[in-house]
Amino acid sequence: MKKSLFISVSILLFVGLSAFAVHKFYVSIYQINYVQEKKMIQITSRIFVDDLNTVLKEKNKRKTFLGEANESPGDVALMKKYLLENLSIKINGQSKPINYLSKEMEGNVLICYYNIKDISKIKSFEIQNTALLELNDDQQNIIQANIYNKKQSLLITVDNVKGLLKP
């Protein structure tokens, strides 16, 4: 009895864990905070580094090593260029330049920091984010915003690449 129970549980665990290994989530998260005292928007993105390396390889026909020991300044430059080309923000109907600041790794997630300066008042906030959407139709870019202490979220997908927040 114990042996058959052990075998049954082992099979269930194997099948259950295999299902998790096969299924991959295609999600990135962008946290946007408006810091009124500094007249600045602070942005943090969290992206699976393997997805970013894959999309950069497809786009540039060259392998990149972001998050690895052999990461090069050229890899970082390609990443920065790609992310800034695929993220745009309009405040009060006007496009604003996004400043890339830095990055760090947390496990298999690449965390990037950006800001937008000289924002004295926000009446409308439009964001377009096409990062990684060409990689997989299931990709979702989740936008979490905190503007004037009002929290809002947007879900960006292949079918809906931009959204409008009204603070």
mmCIF file of C-alpha atoms in Angstrom:
data_model
loop_
_atom_site.group_PDB
_atom_site.id
_atom_site.type_symbol
_atom_site.label_atom_id
_atom_site.label_comp_id
_atom_site.label_asym_id
_atom_site.label_seq_id
_atom_site.Cartn_x
_atom_site.Cartn_y
_atom_site.Cartn_z
ATOM 1 C CA MET A 1 0.000 0.000 0.000
ATOM 2 C CA LYS A 2 2.781 2.413 0.927
ATOM 3 C CA LYS A 3 4.640 1.624 -2.280
ATOM 4 C CA SER A 4 1.601 2.281 -4.511
ATOM 5 C CA LEU A 5 0.835 5.499 -2.620
ATOM 6 C CA PHE A 6 4.468 6.599 -3.065
ATOM 7 C CA ILE A 7 4.354 5.826 -6.800
ATOM 8 C CA SER A 8 1.025 7.652 -7.222
ATOM 9 C CA VAL A 9 2.260 10.737 -5.379
ATOM 10 C CA SER A 10 5.535 10.673 -7.334
ATOM 11 C CA ILE A 11 3.674 10.537 -10.650
ATOM 12 C CA LEU A 12 1.364 13.374 -9.618
ATOM 13 C CA LEU A 13 4.316 15.499 -8.500
ATOM 14 C CA PHE A 14 6.240 14.798 -11.699
ATOM 15 C CA VAL A 15 3.261 15.643 -13.925
ATOM 16 C CA GLY A 16 2.413 18.737 -11.872
ATOM 17 C CA LEU A 17 5.958 20.083 -11.819
ATOM 18 C CA SER A 18 6.473 19.242 -15.490
ATOM 19 C CA ALA A 19 3.439 21.314 -16.368
ATOM 20 C CA PHE A 20 5.024 24.313 -14.625
ATOM 21 C CA ALA A 21 8.313 23.780 -16.416
ATOM 22 C CA VAL A 22 6.640 23.682 -19.837
ATOM 23 C CA HIS A 23 4.404 26.695 -19.247
ATOM 24 C CA LYS A 24 6.228 30.007 -19.321
ATOM 25 C CA PHE A 25 4.820 33.359 -18.350
ATOM 26 C CA TYR A 26 5.400 36.237 -20.732
ATOM 27 C CA VAL A 27 4.963 39.209 -18.429
ATOM 28 C CA SER A 28 6.859 42.378 -17.679
ATOM 29 C CA ILE A 29 5.923 44.946 -15.075
ATOM 30 C CA TYR A 30 6.388 48.701 -15.235
ATOM 31 C CA GLN A 31 5.929 50.718 -12.042
ATOM 32 C CA ILE A 32 5.358 54.445 -12.625
ATOM 33 C CA ASN A 33 5.370 56.967 -9.791
ATOM 34 C CA TYR A 34 4.864 60.694 -10.015
ATOM 35 C CA VAL A 35 6.943 62.478 -7.368
ATOM 36 C CA GLN A 36 5.308 65.888 -7.280
ATOM 37 C CA GLU A 37 7.912 67.492 -4.992
ATOM 38 C CA LYS A 38 10.663 66.643 -7.496
ATOM 39 C CA LYS A 39 8.493 67.323 -10.564
ATOM 40 C CA MET A 40 9.583 63.930 -11.797
ATOM 41 C CA ILE A 41 8.167 60.653 -13.013
ATOM 42 C CA GLN A 42 10.116 57.631 -11.838
ATOM 43 C CA ILE A 43 9.785 54.394 -13.803
ATOM 44 C CA THR A 44 10.971 50.917 -12.890
ATOM 45 C CA SER A 45 10.675 48.014 -15.328
ATOM 46 C CA ARG A 46 10.990 44.332 -14.487
ATOM 47 C CA ILE A 47 11.632 42.104 -17.484
ATOM 48 C CA PHE A 48 12.695 38.473 -17.723
ATOM 49 C CA VAL A 49 16.272 38.719 -18.976
ATOM 50 C CA ASP A 50 16.054 35.624 -21.194
ATOM 51 C CA ASP A 51 13.147 37.156 -23.105
ATOM 52 C CA LEU A 52 15.068 40.390 -23.562
ATOM 53 C CA ASN A 53 18.171 38.543 -24.776
ATOM 54 C CA THR A 54 16.007 36.571 -27.222
ATOM 55 C CA VAL A 55 14.315 39.636 -28.700
ATOM 56 C CA LEU A 56 17.636 41.473 -29.004
ATOM 57 C CA LYS A 57 19.168 38.498 -30.792
ATOM 58 C CA GLU A 58 16.267 38.353 -33.265
ATOM 59 C CA LYS A 59 16.300 42.090 -33.849
ATOM 60 C CA ASN A 60 20.067 42.599 -34.123
ATOM 61 C CA LYS A 61 21.163 39.208 -35.497
ATOM 62 C CA ARG A 62 23.677 38.981 -32.678
ATOM 63 C CA LYS A 63 23.582 37.180 -29.335
ATOM 64 C CA THR A 64 23.558 39.327 -26.221
ATOM 65 C CA PHE A 65 24.544 38.307 -22.716
ATOM 66 C CA LEU A 66 22.529 40.614 -20.471
ATOM 67 C CA GLY A 67 22.682 39.472 -16.864
ATOM 68 C CA GLU A 68 25.629 37.157 -17.496
ATOM 69 C CA ALA A 69 29.301 37.417 -16.580
ATOM 70 C CA ASN A 70 30.257 38.111 -20.210
ATOM 71 C CA GLU A 71 27.760 40.981 -20.653
ATOM 72 C CA SER A 72 29.360 43.721 -22.745
ATOM 73 C CA PRO A 73 28.805 47.492 -22.917
ATOM 74 C CA GLY A 74 27.481 46.836 -26.447
ATOM 75 C CA ASP A 75 24.846 44.470 -25.024
ATOM 76 C CA VAL A 76 23.737 47.158 -22.567
ATOM 77 C CA ALA A 77 23.621 49.770 -25.340
ATOM 78 C CA LEU A 78 21.398 47.517 -27.485
ATOM 79 C CA MET A 79 19.116 46.884 -24.507
ATOM 80 C CA LYS A 80 18.838 50.566 -23.669
ATOM 81 C CA LYS A 81 18.108 51.482 -27.298
ATOM 82 C CA TYR A 82 15.482 48.749 -27.640
ATOM 83 C CA LEU A 83 13.674 49.589 -24.406
ATOM 84 C CA LEU A 84 13.568 53.320 -25.111
ATOM 85 C CA GLU A 85 12.348 52.727 -28.686
ATOM 86 C CA ASN A 86 9.494 50.584 -27.384
ATOM 87 C CA LEU A 87 8.328 52.789 -24.520
ATOM 88 C CA SER A 88 6.790 56.196 -25.093
ATOM 89 C CA ILE A 89 4.933 58.511 -22.777
ATOM 90 C CA LYS A 90 2.797 61.541 -23.490
ATOM 91 C CA ILE A 91 1.933 63.869 -20.664
ATOM 92 C CA ASN A 92 -0.857 66.348 -21.255
ATOM 93 C CA GLY A 93 -0.757 65.329 -24.922
ATOM 94 C CA GLN A 94 2.976 66.017 -25.379
ATOM 95 C CA SER A 95 5.672 63.375 -25.888
ATOM 96 C CA LYS A 96 8.276 63.429 -23.139
ATOM 97 C CA PRO A 97 11.851 62.118 -23.308
ATOM 98 C CA ILE A 98 12.536 59.159 -21.070
ATOM 99 C CA ASN A 99 15.951 59.061 -19.384
ATOM 100 C CA TYR A 100 17.472 55.621 -18.838
ATOM 101 C CA LEU A 101 19.354 55.642 -15.523
ATOM 102 C CA SER A 102 20.599 52.176 -14.603
ATOM 103 C CA LYS A 103 19.873 48.486 -14.306
ATOM 104 C CA GLU A 104 20.365 45.601 -11.915
ATOM 105 C CA MET A 105 19.649 41.892 -11.840
ATOM 106 C CA GLU A 106 17.360 40.176 -9.357
ATOM 107 C CA GLY A 107 17.420 36.464 -10.067
ATOM 108 C CA ASN A 108 16.375 36.091 -13.714
ATOM 109 C CA VAL A 109 14.694 39.507 -13.830
ATOM 110 C CA LEU A 110 16.371 42.597 -15.228
ATOM 111 C CA ILE A 111 15.279 45.711 -13.354
ATOM 112 C CA CYS A 112 15.750 49.010 -15.182
ATOM 113 C CA TYR A 113 15.306 52.518 -13.808
ATOM 114 C CA TYR A 114 14.215 55.565 -15.801
ATOM 115 C CA ASN A 115 12.843 59.026 -15.146
ATOM 116 C CA ILE A 116 11.143 61.937 -16.849
ATOM 117 C CA LYS A 117 12.041 65.352 -15.463
ATOM 118 C CA ASP A 118 10.336 68.747 -15.342
ATOM 119 C CA ILE A 119 6.747 67.558 -14.980
ATOM 120 C CA SER A 120 4.924 70.202 -12.968
ATOM 121 C CA LYS A 121 1.346 68.990 -13.497
ATOM 122 C CA ILE A 122 -0.308 65.936 -15.001
ATOM 123 C CA LYS A 123 -3.774 66.167 -16.509
ATOM 124 C CA SER A 124 -3.437 63.133 -18.769
ATOM 125 C CA PHE A 125 -0.883 60.381 -19.044
ATOM 126 C CA GLU A 126 -0.658 58.212 -22.157
ATOM 127 C CA ILE A 127 1.715 55.290 -22.357
ATOM 128 C CA GLN A 128 2.614 53.059 -25.273
ATOM 129 C CA ASN A 129 4.680 49.967 -24.586
ATOM 130 C CA THR A 130 5.538 47.495 -27.347
ATOM 131 C CA ALA A 131 8.511 45.868 -25.576
ATOM 132 C CA LEU A 132 8.686 42.109 -26.194
ATOM 133 C CA LEU A 133 5.314 42.045 -27.987
ATOM 134 C CA GLU A 134 6.985 40.828 -31.189
ATOM 135 C CA LEU A 135 8.471 37.888 -29.289
ATOM 136 C CA ASN A 136 5.286 36.168 -28.188
ATOM 137 C CA ASP A 137 1.576 36.762 -28.736
ATOM 138 C CA ASP A 138 0.981 35.962 -25.047
ATOM 139 C CA GLN A 139 3.272 38.772 -23.838
ATOM 140 C CA GLN A 140 1.660 41.113 -21.325
ATOM 141 C CA ASN A 141 3.185 44.367 -20.128
ATOM 142 C CA ILE A 142 1.532 45.396 -16.898
ATOM 143 C CA ILE A 143 1.616 49.102 -16.066
ATOM 144 C CA GLN A 144 1.098 50.082 -12.434
ATOM 145 C CA ALA A 145 0.911 53.827 -11.929
ATOM 146 C CA ASN A 146 0.699 56.022 -8.869
ATOM 147 C CA ILE A 147 -0.072 59.614 -9.846
ATOM 148 C CA TYR A 148 -1.253 62.085 -7.203
ATOM 149 C CA ASN A 149 -1.632 59.089 -4.849
ATOM 150 C CA LYS A 150 -4.173 57.556 -7.226
ATOM 151 C CA LYS A 151 -3.236 54.013 -8.181
ATOM 152 C CA GLN A 152 -4.186 52.740 -11.622
ATOM 153 C CA SER A 153 -3.227 49.776 -13.767
ATOM 154 C CA LEU A 154 -3.136 49.054 -17.469
ATOM 155 C CA LEU A 155 -2.656 45.806 -19.313
ATOM 156 C CA ILE A 156 -0.690 46.144 -22.539
ATOM 157 C CA THR A 157 -0.971 43.297 -25.046
ATOM 158 C CA VAL A 158 -0.413 42.691 -28.754
ATOM 159 C CA ASP A 159 -3.999 43.828 -29.364
ATOM 160 C CA ASN A 160 -3.784 46.891 -27.089
ATOM 161 C CA VAL A 161 -0.355 48.573 -27.049
ATOM 162 C CA LYS A 162 -1.291 51.809 -25.304
ATOM 163 C CA GLY A 163 -3.460 53.206 -22.579
ATOM 164 C CA LEU A 164 -4.552 56.497 -21.105
ATOM 165 C CA LEU A 165 -4.544 57.360 -17.405
ATOM 166 C CA LYS A 166 -6.526 60.300 -16.078
ATOM 167 C CA PRO A 167 -5.177 61.325 -12.677
#
